Amino acid sequence: MKRNSDKPIKLTEVCLRDGSHVMKHQFTAEQVWKVAKALDEAGMHYIEVSHGDGLGGSTLQYGRSLVDEMKLIETAVEACKLSTVAVLLIPGIGTVHELKKARDLGAGLVRVATHVTEADISAQHIHLARELGMEAFGFLMMAHSAPVDKLVEQARLMESYGAQAVYVTDSAGALLPHEVRERISALRQSLDIEIGFHAHNNLSVAVANTLVAIEEGATRIDGSVRCLGAGAGNTQTEVLLAVLDRLGLDVGIDLYKMQDLAEEIVAPMLPRPQEISKGSLVMGHAGVYSSFLLHAERAAARFGLDSRNILVEIGKRKAVGGQEDMILDVAAELAKTKQEV
Ligand SMILES: CC[C@H](O)CC(=O)C(=O)O
Ligand SMILES: [Mn+2]
């Protein structure tokens, strides 16, 4: 495979953060310990641990965590000899207070996440993370929903605040390979920092999209083992590793250890198998935030609706992360219209 970068590929395993949505934020410290230890032993570069909606996400709006995320971060740091523990922070949900606490517990990287058009709200947290001696990356969510020049403009803002990498984050799993190619290629031509890619597998193209991103020069890549991430999950880490190996790309992570982790530790933890269900498919198709899936299913059960109709309407209204309350409003409206018909 011809790559447009000579920098090494660094993987971030997101199952202990993006997978928190799937687990309804009920991870136990024991589960985090086991998964983090196995990832560290397999040679994973970064392991992200936080509430699914990032630091400070444990609220009624997003779902309360069973165990305080600081305890989970501390547990992961203790379980790791070599891997760096990372955290996600969405400004407004997480604050500088939580960021400092996570750093004090040993988190070495923060990914500051904003909607793709709102990079300006990341300045304070990126600056602070750098001052605290952490690595700081920008994470532009719902990247399918903005034109390429907008994405580039916003990524450049994050770079100007001190971000050392910026991610194209396909939160809805809606991007197609040619759209990933144009986004990564445009960023490569405009930025001096590394480019990352975070996929969701709602349209079954996460691995393919990730390969395109790598070809175009992305060097920071996300995956979730056994697809333990919101919606249909992310790029399945162990599958990506096998594919990269076939392509002759050694990223220094043990494929068999990752397969064993997937099979023996993660699969038994899952509330249901991570597959492309009608719910996750509709999210990729309609361009909806993957983390909205369970909220929409709950609202559908409550109002006697098909969750797909709620998700499609949410997609039309271009809801962004943090607007989970809109799901209930939409469900109530749809139920009212149904009664009137
Ligand atoms: C709600 C935060 C979200 O899960 C972050 C993320 O992983 C994404 O946008 O894909
Ligand atoms: Mn995600």
mmCIF file of C-alpha atoms and ligand atoms in Angstrom:
data_model
loop_
_atom_site.group_PDB
_atom_site.id
_atom_site.type_symbol
_atom_site.label_atom_id
_atom_site.label_comp_id
_atom_site.label_asym_id
_atom_site.label_seq_id
_atom_site.Cartn_x
_atom_site.Cartn_y
_atom_site.Cartn_z
ATOM 1 C CA MET A 1 0.000 0.000 0.000
ATOM 2 C CA LYS A 2 1.308 3.445 -0.911
ATOM 3 C CA ARG A 3 0.921 5.887 1.987
ATOM 4 C CA ASN A 4 1.021 9.660 1.822
ATOM 5 C CA SER A 5 2.941 9.842 5.106
ATOM 6 C CA ASP A 6 6.125 8.331 6.438
ATOM 7 C CA LYS A 7 5.116 8.772 10.085
ATOM 8 C CA PRO A 8 4.245 5.591 12.019
ATOM 9 C CA ILE A 9 0.584 4.693 12.462
ATOM 10 C CA LYS A 10 -0.602 5.041 16.051
ATOM 11 C CA LEU A 11 -3.785 3.329 17.134
ATOM 12 C CA THR A 12 -6.220 4.470 19.797
ATOM 13 C CA GLU A 13 -8.529 1.802 21.175
ATOM 14 C CA VAL A 14 -11.847 3.446 22.027
ATOM 15 C CA CYS A 15 -13.917 0.538 23.415
ATOM 16 C CA LEU A 16 -13.618 1.847 26.978
ATOM 17 C CA ARG A 17 -15.018 5.245 25.915
ATOM 18 C CA ASP A 18 -17.116 4.904 22.716
ATOM 19 C CA GLY A 19 -18.183 1.467 23.991
ATOM 20 C CA SER A 20 -19.527 3.134 27.114
ATOM 21 C CA HIS A 21 -22.615 4.133 25.041
ATOM 22 C CA VAL A 22 -23.258 0.449 24.286
ATOM 23 C CA MET A 23 -22.759 -0.479 27.934
ATOM 24 C CA LYS A 24 -25.172 2.288 28.980
ATOM 25 C CA HIS A 25 -22.202 3.681 30.889
ATOM 26 C CA GLN A 26 -22.223 0.720 33.294
ATOM 27 C CA PHE A 27 -18.566 -0.348 32.989
ATOM 28 C CA THR A 28 -17.211 -1.812 36.221
ATOM 29 C CA ALA A 29 -13.673 -1.180 37.433
ATOM 30 C CA GLU A 30 -12.979 -4.893 37.018
ATOM 31 C CA GLN A 31 -14.010 -4.826 33.343
ATOM 32 C CA VAL A 32 -11.858 -1.764 32.699
ATOM 33 C CA TRP A 33 -8.915 -3.376 34.464
ATOM 34 C CA LYS A 34 -9.157 -6.576 32.415
ATOM 35 C CA VAL A 35 -9.594 -4.836 29.074
ATOM 36 C CA ALA A 36 -6.898 -2.213 29.685
ATOM 37 C CA LYS A 37 -4.406 -4.836 30.884
ATOM 38 C CA ALA A 38 -5.004 -7.031 27.849
ATOM 39 C CA LEU A 39 -4.704 -4.028 25.501
ATOM 40 C CA ASP A 40 -1.467 -2.959 27.170
ATOM 41 C CA GLU A 41 -0.066 -6.486 26.859
ATOM 42 C CA ALA A 42 -1.022 -6.534 23.178
ATOM 43 C CA GLY A 43 0.958 -3.313 22.633
ATOM 44 C CA MET A 44 -1.941 -0.873 22.040
ATOM 45 C CA HIS A 45 -0.594 2.676 21.722
ATOM 46 C CA TYR A 46 -3.431 4.643 23.353
ATOM 47 C CA ILE A 47 -6.472 3.484 25.339
ATOM 48 C CA GLU A 48 -9.289 5.997 25.684
ATOM 49 C CA VAL A 49 -11.260 5.850 28.933
ATOM 50 C CA SER A 50 -14.094 8.261 29.799
ATOM 51 C CA HIS A 51 -17.860 8.391 29.933
ATOM 52 C CA GLY A 52 -19.178 7.830 26.376
ATOM 53 C CA ASP A 53 -19.880 11.550 26.052
ATOM 54 C CA GLY A 54 -16.471 12.395 27.426
ATOM 55 C CA LEU A 55 -15.343 13.695 30.794
ATOM 56 C CA GLY A 56 -18.258 14.966 32.858
ATOM 57 C CA GLY A 57 -20.788 13.061 30.753
ATOM 58 C CA SER A 58 -22.318 11.209 33.699
ATOM 59 C CA THR A 59 -25.578 13.147 33.921
ATOM 60 C CA LEU A 60 -29.298 12.459 33.544
ATOM 61 C CA GLN A 61 -29.149 13.870 30.007
ATOM 62 C CA TYR A 62 -26.446 11.493 28.770
ATOM 63 C CA GLY A 63 -26.794 8.612 31.228
ATOM 64 C CA ARG A 64 -25.229 8.170 34.613
ATOM 65 C CA SER A 65 -22.060 6.083 34.935
ATOM 66 C CA LEU A 66 -22.125 3.127 37.296
ATOM 67 C CA VAL A 67 -18.562 3.883 38.415
ATOM 68 C CA ASP A 68 -17.033 7.360 38.534
ATOM 69 C CA GLU A 69 -14.969 7.804 35.356
ATOM 70 C CA MET A 70 -12.016 9.081 37.434
ATOM 71 C CA LYS A 71 -11.949 5.707 39.172
ATOM 72 C CA LEU A 72 -12.030 4.008 35.758
ATOM 73 C CA ILE A 73 -9.208 6.215 34.460
ATOM 74 C CA GLU A 74 -7.135 5.476 37.561
ATOM 75 C CA THR A 75 -7.803 1.753 37.134
ATOM 76 C CA ALA A 76 -6.732 1.813 33.475
ATOM 77 C CA VAL A 77 -3.556 3.758 34.290
ATOM 78 C CA GLU A 78 -2.687 1.186 36.963
ATOM 79 C CA ALA A 79 -3.332 -1.679 34.540
ATOM 80 C CA CYS A 80 -1.010 -0.253 31.855
ATOM 81 C CA LYS A 81 2.745 -0.595 31.738
ATOM 82 C CA LEU A 82 3.294 0.935 28.287
ATOM 83 C CA SER A 83 0.026 2.139 26.751
ATOM 84 C CA THR A 84 -0.944 5.783 27.214
ATOM 85 C CA VAL A 85 -4.384 6.339 28.724
ATOM 86 C CA ALA A 86 -6.351 8.980 26.813
ATOM 87 C CA VAL A 87 -9.516 10.884 27.665
ATOM 88 C CA LEU A 88 -12.167 12.573 25.544
ATOM 89 C CA LEU A 89 -13.496 15.997 26.441
ATOM 90 C CA ILE A 90 -16.373 17.895 24.857
ATOM 91 C CA PRO A 91 -16.115 21.507 26.056
ATOM 92 C CA GLY A 92 -19.291 22.369 27.911
ATOM 93 C CA ILE A 93 -19.810 18.801 29.077
ATOM 94 C CA GLY A 94 -16.290 18.386 30.478
ATOM 95 C CA THR A 95 -14.479 21.226 32.209
ATOM 96 C CA VAL A 96 -10.880 22.157 32.982
ATOM 97 C CA HIS A 97 -11.473 20.767 36.461
ATOM 98 C CA GLU A 98 -12.048 17.242 35.124
ATOM 99 C CA LEU A 99 -9.175 17.591 32.680
ATOM 100 C CA LYS A 100 -6.738 18.440 35.479
ATOM 101 C CA LYS A 101 -8.027 15.563 37.578
ATOM 102 C CA ALA A 102 -7.602 13.104 34.695
ATOM 103 C CA ARG A 103 -4.063 14.358 34.093
ATOM 104 C CA ASP A 104 -3.227 13.992 37.812
ATOM 105 C CA LEU A 105 -4.436 10.397 37.638
ATOM 106 C CA GLY A 106 -2.033 9.718 34.757
ATOM 107 C CA ALA A 107 -3.968 10.380 31.528
ATOM 108 C CA GLY A 108 -1.415 11.453 28.924
ATOM 109 C CA LEU A 109 -3.601 12.514 26.000
ATOM 110 C CA VAL A 110 -6.830 14.468 25.684
ATOM 111 C CA ARG A 111 -8.913 14.592 22.540
ATOM 112 C CA VAL A 112 -10.945 17.759 22.581
ATOM 113 C CA ALA A 113 -14.121 17.075 20.624
ATOM 114 C CA THR A 114 -16.413 19.634 19.037
ATOM 115 C CA HIS A 115 -19.067 19.622 16.357
ATOM 116 C CA VAL A 116 -17.346 20.010 12.985
ATOM 117 C CA THR A 117 -18.316 23.698 12.742
ATOM 118 C CA GLU A 118 -17.502 24.650 16.335
ATOM 119 C CA ALA A 119 -13.745 24.260 16.721
ATOM 120 C CA ASP A 120 -13.488 27.680 18.379
ATOM 121 C CA ILE A 121 -14.822 26.253 21.651
ATOM 122 C CA SER A 122 -11.801 23.932 21.902
ATOM 123 C CA ALA A 123 -9.168 26.660 22.386
ATOM 124 C CA GLN A 124 -9.166 26.809 26.190
ATOM 125 C CA HIS A 125 -8.955 23.054 26.698
ATOM 126 C CA ILE A 126 -6.277 22.485 24.069
ATOM 127 C CA HIS A 127 -4.160 25.291 25.540
ATOM 128 C CA LEU A 128 -4.574 23.978 29.063
ATOM 129 C CA ALA A 129 -3.751 20.395 28.099
ATOM 130 C CA ARG A 130 -0.499 21.538 26.492
ATOM 131 C CA GLU A 131 0.340 23.621 29.578
ATOM 132 C CA LEU A 132 -0.291 20.549 31.722
ATOM 133 C CA GLY A 133 2.185 18.610 29.585
ATOM 134 C CA MET A 134 -0.445 16.395 27.968
ATOM 135 C CA GLU A 135 -0.718 15.573 24.296
ATOM 136 C CA ALA A 136 -3.758 17.387 22.876
ATOM 137 C CA PHE A 137 -5.621 16.456 19.711
ATOM 138 C CA GLY A 138 -8.714 17.970 18.097
ATOM 139 C CA PHE A 139 -11.674 15.746 17.233
ATOM 140 C CA LEU A 140 -14.095 17.208 14.677
ATOM 141 C CA MET A 141 -17.355 15.302 15.068
ATOM 142 C CA MET A 142 -20.052 14.699 12.438
ATOM 143 C CA ALA A 143 -17.410 15.375 9.774
ATOM 144 C CA HIS A 144 -19.775 14.188 7.010
ATOM 145 C CA SER A 145 -22.097 17.111 7.653
ATOM 146 C CA ALA A 146 -19.829 19.999 6.609
ATOM 147 C CA PRO A 147 -18.271 20.871 3.257
ATOM 148 C CA VAL A 148 -14.586 20.036 2.924
ATOM 149 C CA ASP A 149 -13.427 23.676 3.031
ATOM 150 C CA LYS A 150 -15.312 24.172 6.312
ATOM 151 C CA LEU A 151 -13.644 21.103 7.786
ATOM 152 C CA VAL A 152 -10.233 22.407 6.734
ATOM 153 C CA GLU A 153 -10.955 25.855 8.213
ATOM 154 C CA GLN A 154 -12.006 24.308 11.535
ATOM 155 C CA ALA A 155 -9.033 21.926 11.652
ATOM 156 C CA ARG A 156 -6.701 24.865 11.088
ATOM 157 C CA LEU A 157 -8.261 26.627 14.057
ATOM 158 C CA MET A 158 -7.516 23.602 16.245
ATOM 159 C CA GLU A 159 -3.962 23.524 14.913
ATOM 160 C CA SER A 160 -3.589 27.220 15.790
ATOM 161 C CA TYR A 161 -4.655 26.472 19.398
ATOM 162 C CA GLY A 162 -1.854 23.929 19.729
ATOM 163 C CA ALA A 163 -3.524 20.642 18.721
ATOM 164 C CA GLN A 164 -0.870 18.126 17.662
ATOM 165 C CA ALA A 165 -3.317 16.178 15.497
ATOM 166 C CA VAL A 166 -6.844 16.687 14.217
ATOM 167 C CA TYR A 167 -9.295 13.870 13.576
ATOM 168 C CA VAL A 168 -11.927 13.492 10.913
ATOM 169 C CA THR A 169 -14.620 11.963 13.110
ATOM 170 C CA ASP A 170 -17.326 10.103 11.227
ATOM 171 C CA SER A 171 -19.732 10.101 14.175
ATOM 172 C CA ALA A 172 -22.685 8.914 12.092
ATOM 173 C CA GLY A 173 -20.758 6.318 10.103
ATOM 174 C CA ALA A 174 -22.120 8.089 7.025
ATOM 175 C CA LEU A 175 -18.947 8.831 5.069
ATOM 176 C CA LEU A 176 -18.216 6.849 1.921
ATOM 177 C CA PRO A 177 -14.660 6.028 0.841
ATOM 178 C CA HIS A 178 -14.375 8.838 -1.736
ATOM 179 C CA GLU A 179 -15.600 11.344 0.868
ATOM 180 C CA VAL A 180 -12.969 10.172 3.343
ATOM 181 C CA ARG A 181 -10.338 10.490 0.624
ATOM 182 C CA GLU A 182 -11.244 14.095 -0.189
ATOM 183 C CA ARG A 183 -11.354 15.107 3.476
ATOM 184 C CA ILE A 184 -8.050 13.542 4.535
ATOM 185 C CA SER A 185 -6.303 14.709 1.381
ATOM 186 C CA ALA A 186 -7.540 18.316 1.863
ATOM 187 C CA LEU A 187 -6.370 18.306 5.471
ATOM 188 C CA ARG A 188 -2.978 16.881 4.520
ATOM 189 C CA GLN A 189 -2.468 19.713 2.082
ATOM 190 C CA SER A 190 -3.463 22.384 4.623
ATOM 191 C CA LEU A 191 -2.096 21.246 7.990
ATOM 192 C CA ASP A 192 1.379 20.727 9.394
ATOM 193 C CA ILE A 193 0.178 18.394 12.137
ATOM 194 C CA GLU A 194 -0.895 14.754 12.045
ATOM 195 C CA ILE A 195 -4.337 13.748 10.811
ATOM 196 C CA GLY A 196 -6.526 11.170 12.483
ATOM 197 C CA PHE A 197 -9.581 9.182 11.459
ATOM 198 C CA HIS A 198 -12.387 7.800 13.633
ATOM 199 C CA ALA A 199 -15.045 5.677 11.932
ATOM 200 C CA HIS A 200 -18.378 4.054 12.785
ATOM 201 C CA ASN A 201 -19.335 0.915 10.925
ATOM 202 C CA ASN A 202 -23.023 1.701 10.334
ATOM 203 C CA LEU A 203 -22.693 1.299 6.554
ATOM 204 C CA SER A 204 -20.158 -1.533 6.810
ATOM 205 C CA VAL A 205 -17.336 0.549 5.343
ATOM 206 C CA ALA A 206 -15.348 1.418 8.481
ATOM 207 C CA VAL A 207 -12.322 -0.755 7.625
ATOM 208 C CA ALA A 208 -12.389 0.338 3.964
ATOM 209 C CA ASN A 209 -12.683 3.998 4.972
ATOM 210 C CA THR A 210 -9.834 3.598 7.442
ATOM 211 C CA LEU A 211 -7.597 2.140 4.719
ATOM 212 C CA VAL A 212 -8.391 5.086 2.454
ATOM 213 C CA ALA A 213 -7.596 7.465 5.329
ATOM 214 C CA ILE A 214 -4.255 5.726 5.896
ATOM 215 C CA GLU A 215 -3.450 5.817 2.173
ATOM 216 C CA GLU A 216 -4.146 9.556 2.114
ATOM 217 C CA GLY A 217 -1.816 10.156 5.052
ATOM 218 C CA ALA A 218 -3.821 9.742 8.271
ATOM 219 C CA THR A 219 -1.525 8.383 10.968
ATOM 220 C CA ARG A 220 -3.778 8.472 14.036
ATOM 221 C CA ILE A 221 -6.358 5.744 13.745
ATOM 222 C CA ASP A 222 -9.191 4.667 16.044
ATOM 223 C CA GLY A 223 -10.658 1.231 16.467
ATOM 224 C CA SER A 224 -12.832 -0.672 18.889
ATOM 225 C CA VAL A 225 -12.196 -4.298 19.642
ATOM 226 C CA ARG A 226 -15.203 -6.507 18.762
ATOM 227 C CA CYS A 227 -16.785 -3.273 17.444
ATOM 228 C CA LEU A 228 -17.507 -2.127 20.999
ATOM 229 C CA GLY A 229 -18.517 1.419 20.100
ATOM 230 C CA ALA A 230 -21.746 3.345 19.533
ATOM 231 C CA GLY A 231 -24.088 2.241 16.745
ATOM 232 C CA ALA A 232 -22.569 -0.700 14.887
ATOM 233 C CA GLY A 233 -19.264 0.118 16.567
ATOM 234 C CA ASN A 234 -16.077 1.574 15.132
ATOM 235 C CA THR A 235 -13.445 0.135 12.840
ATOM 236 C CA GLN A 236 -13.024 -3.309 14.392
ATOM 237 C CA THR A 237 -9.506 -3.135 15.775
ATOM 238 C CA GLU A 238 -8.489 -6.776 15.384
ATOM 239 C CA VAL A 239 -9.867 -6.883 11.828
ATOM 240 C CA LEU A 240 -7.961 -3.734 10.913
ATOM 241 C CA LEU A 241 -4.768 -5.233 12.332
ATOM 242 C CA ALA A 242 -5.181 -8.369 10.203
ATOM 243 C CA VAL A 243 -5.816 -6.266 7.086
ATOM 244 C CA LEU A 244 -2.820 -4.013 7.793
ATOM 245 C CA ASP A 245 -0.687 -7.109 8.233
ATOM 246 C CA ARG A 246 -1.850 -8.400 4.821
ATOM 247 C CA LEU A 247 -0.769 -5.027 3.435
ATOM 248 C CA GLY A 248 2.652 -5.400 5.015
ATOM 249 C CA LEU A 249 2.083 -2.662 7.605
ATOM 250 C CA ASP A 250 3.341 -3.643 11.038
ATOM 251 C CA VAL A 251 2.000 -1.299 13.724
ATOM 252 C CA GLY A 252 3.550 -3.251 16.592
ATOM 253 C CA ILE A 253 0.320 -4.615 18.091
ATOM 254 C CA ASP A 254 -0.126 -8.354 18.673
ATOM 255 C CA LEU A 255 -2.984 -9.603 16.489
ATOM 256 C CA TYR A 256 -3.576 -12.858 18.375
ATOM 257 C CA LYS A 257 -3.661 -11.096 21.744
ATOM 258 C CA MET A 258 -6.255 -8.683 20.345
ATOM 259 C CA GLN A 259 -8.309 -11.581 18.984
ATOM 260 C CA ASP A 260 -8.199 -13.298 22.379
ATOM 261 C CA LEU A 261 -9.271 -10.095 24.110
ATOM 262 C CA ALA A 262 -12.179 -9.748 21.661
ATOM 263 C CA GLU A 263 -13.307 -13.335 22.086
ATOM 264 C CA GLU A 264 -12.667 -14.048 25.753
ATOM 265 C CA ILE A 265 -13.121 -10.721 27.519
ATOM 266 C CA VAL A 266 -15.119 -8.286 25.385
ATOM 267 C CA ALA A 267 -17.694 -10.587 23.714
ATOM 268 C CA PRO A 268 -19.033 -11.914 27.049
ATOM 269 C CA MET A 269 -19.446 -8.339 28.311
ATOM 270 C CA LEU A 270 -21.688 -7.180 25.458
ATOM 271 C CA PRO A 271 -25.391 -6.613 26.225
ATOM 272 C CA ARG A 272 -26.086 -7.786 22.632
ATOM 273 C CA PRO A 273 -23.805 -8.651 19.727
ATOM 274 C CA GLN A 274 -22.409 -5.591 17.959
ATOM 275 C CA GLU A 275 -23.894 -5.862 14.505
ATOM 276 C CA ILE A 276 -25.413 -3.643 11.844
ATOM 277 C CA SER A 277 -28.970 -3.605 13.121
ATOM 278 C CA LYS A 278 -31.764 -1.657 11.434
ATOM 279 C CA GLY A 279 -31.125 1.107 13.984
ATOM 280 C CA SER A 280 -27.425 1.486 13.282
ATOM 281 C CA LEU A 281 -27.971 1.175 9.539
ATOM 282 C CA VAL A 282 -30.478 4.011 9.538
ATOM 283 C CA MET A 283 -27.962 6.197 11.377
ATOM 284 C CA GLY A 284 -25.340 5.715 8.700
ATOM 285 C CA HIS A 285 -27.956 6.205 6.013
ATOM 286 C CA ALA A 286 -29.575 9.301 7.518
ATOM 287 C CA GLY A 287 -26.377 10.773 8.980
ATOM 288 C CA VAL A 288 -27.274 10.637 12.668
ATOM 289 C CA TYR A 289 -24.955 10.588 15.679
ATOM 290 C CA SER A 290 -24.199 6.949 16.544
ATOM 291 C CA SER A 291 -24.582 7.597 20.262
ATOM 292 C CA PHE A 292 -28.250 8.522 19.708
ATOM 293 C CA LEU A 293 -29.204 4.890 18.984
ATOM 294 C CA LEU A 294 -30.117 3.726 22.477
ATOM 295 C CA HIS A 295 -31.795 7.045 23.325
ATOM 296 C CA ALA A 296 -33.989 6.678 20.196
ATOM 297 C CA GLU A 297 -34.808 3.043 21.017
ATOM 298 C CA ARG A 298 -35.899 4.034 24.527
ATOM 299 C CA ALA A 299 -38.033 6.908 23.186
ATOM 300 C CA ALA A 300 -39.568 4.585 20.559
ATOM 301 C CA ALA A 301 -40.572 2.059 23.229
ATOM 302 C CA ARG A 302 -42.041 4.807 25.394
ATOM 303 C CA PHE A 303 -44.139 6.382 22.610
ATOM 304 C CA GLY A 304 -44.940 3.201 20.650
ATOM 305 C CA LEU A 305 -42.960 4.289 17.575
ATOM 306 C CA ASP A 306 -40.447 2.802 15.142
ATOM 307 C CA SER A 307 -37.044 4.108 16.266
ATOM 308 C CA ARG A 308 -36.061 4.533 12.608
ATOM 309 C CA ASN A 309 -38.655 7.249 12.138
ATOM 310 C CA ILE A 310 -37.285 9.137 15.121
ATOM 311 C CA LEU A 311 -33.718 8.811 13.850
ATOM 312 C CA VAL A 312 -34.597 9.934 10.324
ATOM 313 C CA GLU A 313 -36.358 13.013 11.704
ATOM 314 C CA ILE A 314 -33.385 13.732 13.982
ATOM 315 C CA GLY A 315 -31.155 13.490 10.899
ATOM 316 C CA LYS A 316 -33.341 15.989 9.020
ATOM 317 C CA ARG A 317 -33.079 18.412 11.912
ATOM 318 C CA LYS A 318 -29.288 18.022 11.925
ATOM 319 C CA ALA A 319 -29.118 17.369 15.661
ATOM 320 C CA VAL A 320 -25.624 17.546 17.082
ATOM 321 C CA GLY A 321 -24.069 15.833 20.107
ATOM 322 C CA GLY A 322 -25.518 17.282 23.281
ATOM 323 C CA GLN A 323 -29.024 17.523 21.821
ATOM 324 C CA GLU A 324 -30.171 14.164 23.196
ATOM 325 C CA ASP A 325 -33.218 15.917 24.689
ATOM 326 C CA MET A 326 -34.389 16.611 21.124
ATOM 327 C CA ILE A 327 -34.938 12.856 20.694
ATOM 328 C CA LEU A 328 -37.748 12.865 23.254
ATOM 329 C CA ASP A 329 -39.253 16.029 21.745
ATOM 330 C CA VAL A 330 -39.240 14.482 18.260
ATOM 331 C CA ALA A 331 -40.749 11.228 19.577
ATOM 332 C CA ALA A 332 -43.523 13.142 21.365
ATOM 333 C CA GLU A 333 -44.266 15.115 18.176
ATOM 334 C CA LEU A 334 -44.317 11.990 15.999
ATOM 335 C CA ALA A 335 -46.617 10.206 18.471
ATOM 336 C CA LYS A 336 -49.006 13.188 18.439
ATOM 337 C CA THR A 337 -49.087 13.265 14.635
ATOM 338 C CA LYS A 338 -49.740 9.501 14.614
ATOM 339 C CA GLN A 339 -52.722 9.929 16.950
ATOM 340 C CA GLU A 340 -54.159 12.702 14.834
ATOM 341 C CA VAL A 341 -53.983 10.718 11.594
HETATM 342 C C1 LIG B 1 -20.975 11.978 22.074
HETATM 343 C C2 LIG B 1 -19.501 11.871 21.872
HETATM 344 C C3 LIG B 1 -19.223 10.937 20.724
HETATM 345 O O1 LIG B 1 -19.517 9.609 21.103
HETATM 346 C C4 LIG B 1 -17.798 11.105 20.279
HETATM 347 C C5 LIG B 1 -17.513 10.166 19.181
HETATM 348 O O2 LIG B 1 -16.909 9.122 19.378
HETATM 349 C C6 LIG B 1 -18.047 10.427 17.850
HETATM 350 O O3 LIG B 1 -18.501 11.554 17.572
HETATM 351 O O4 LIG B 1 -18.014 9.485 17.035
HETATM 352 MN MN MN B 2 -17.420 7.584 17.978
#
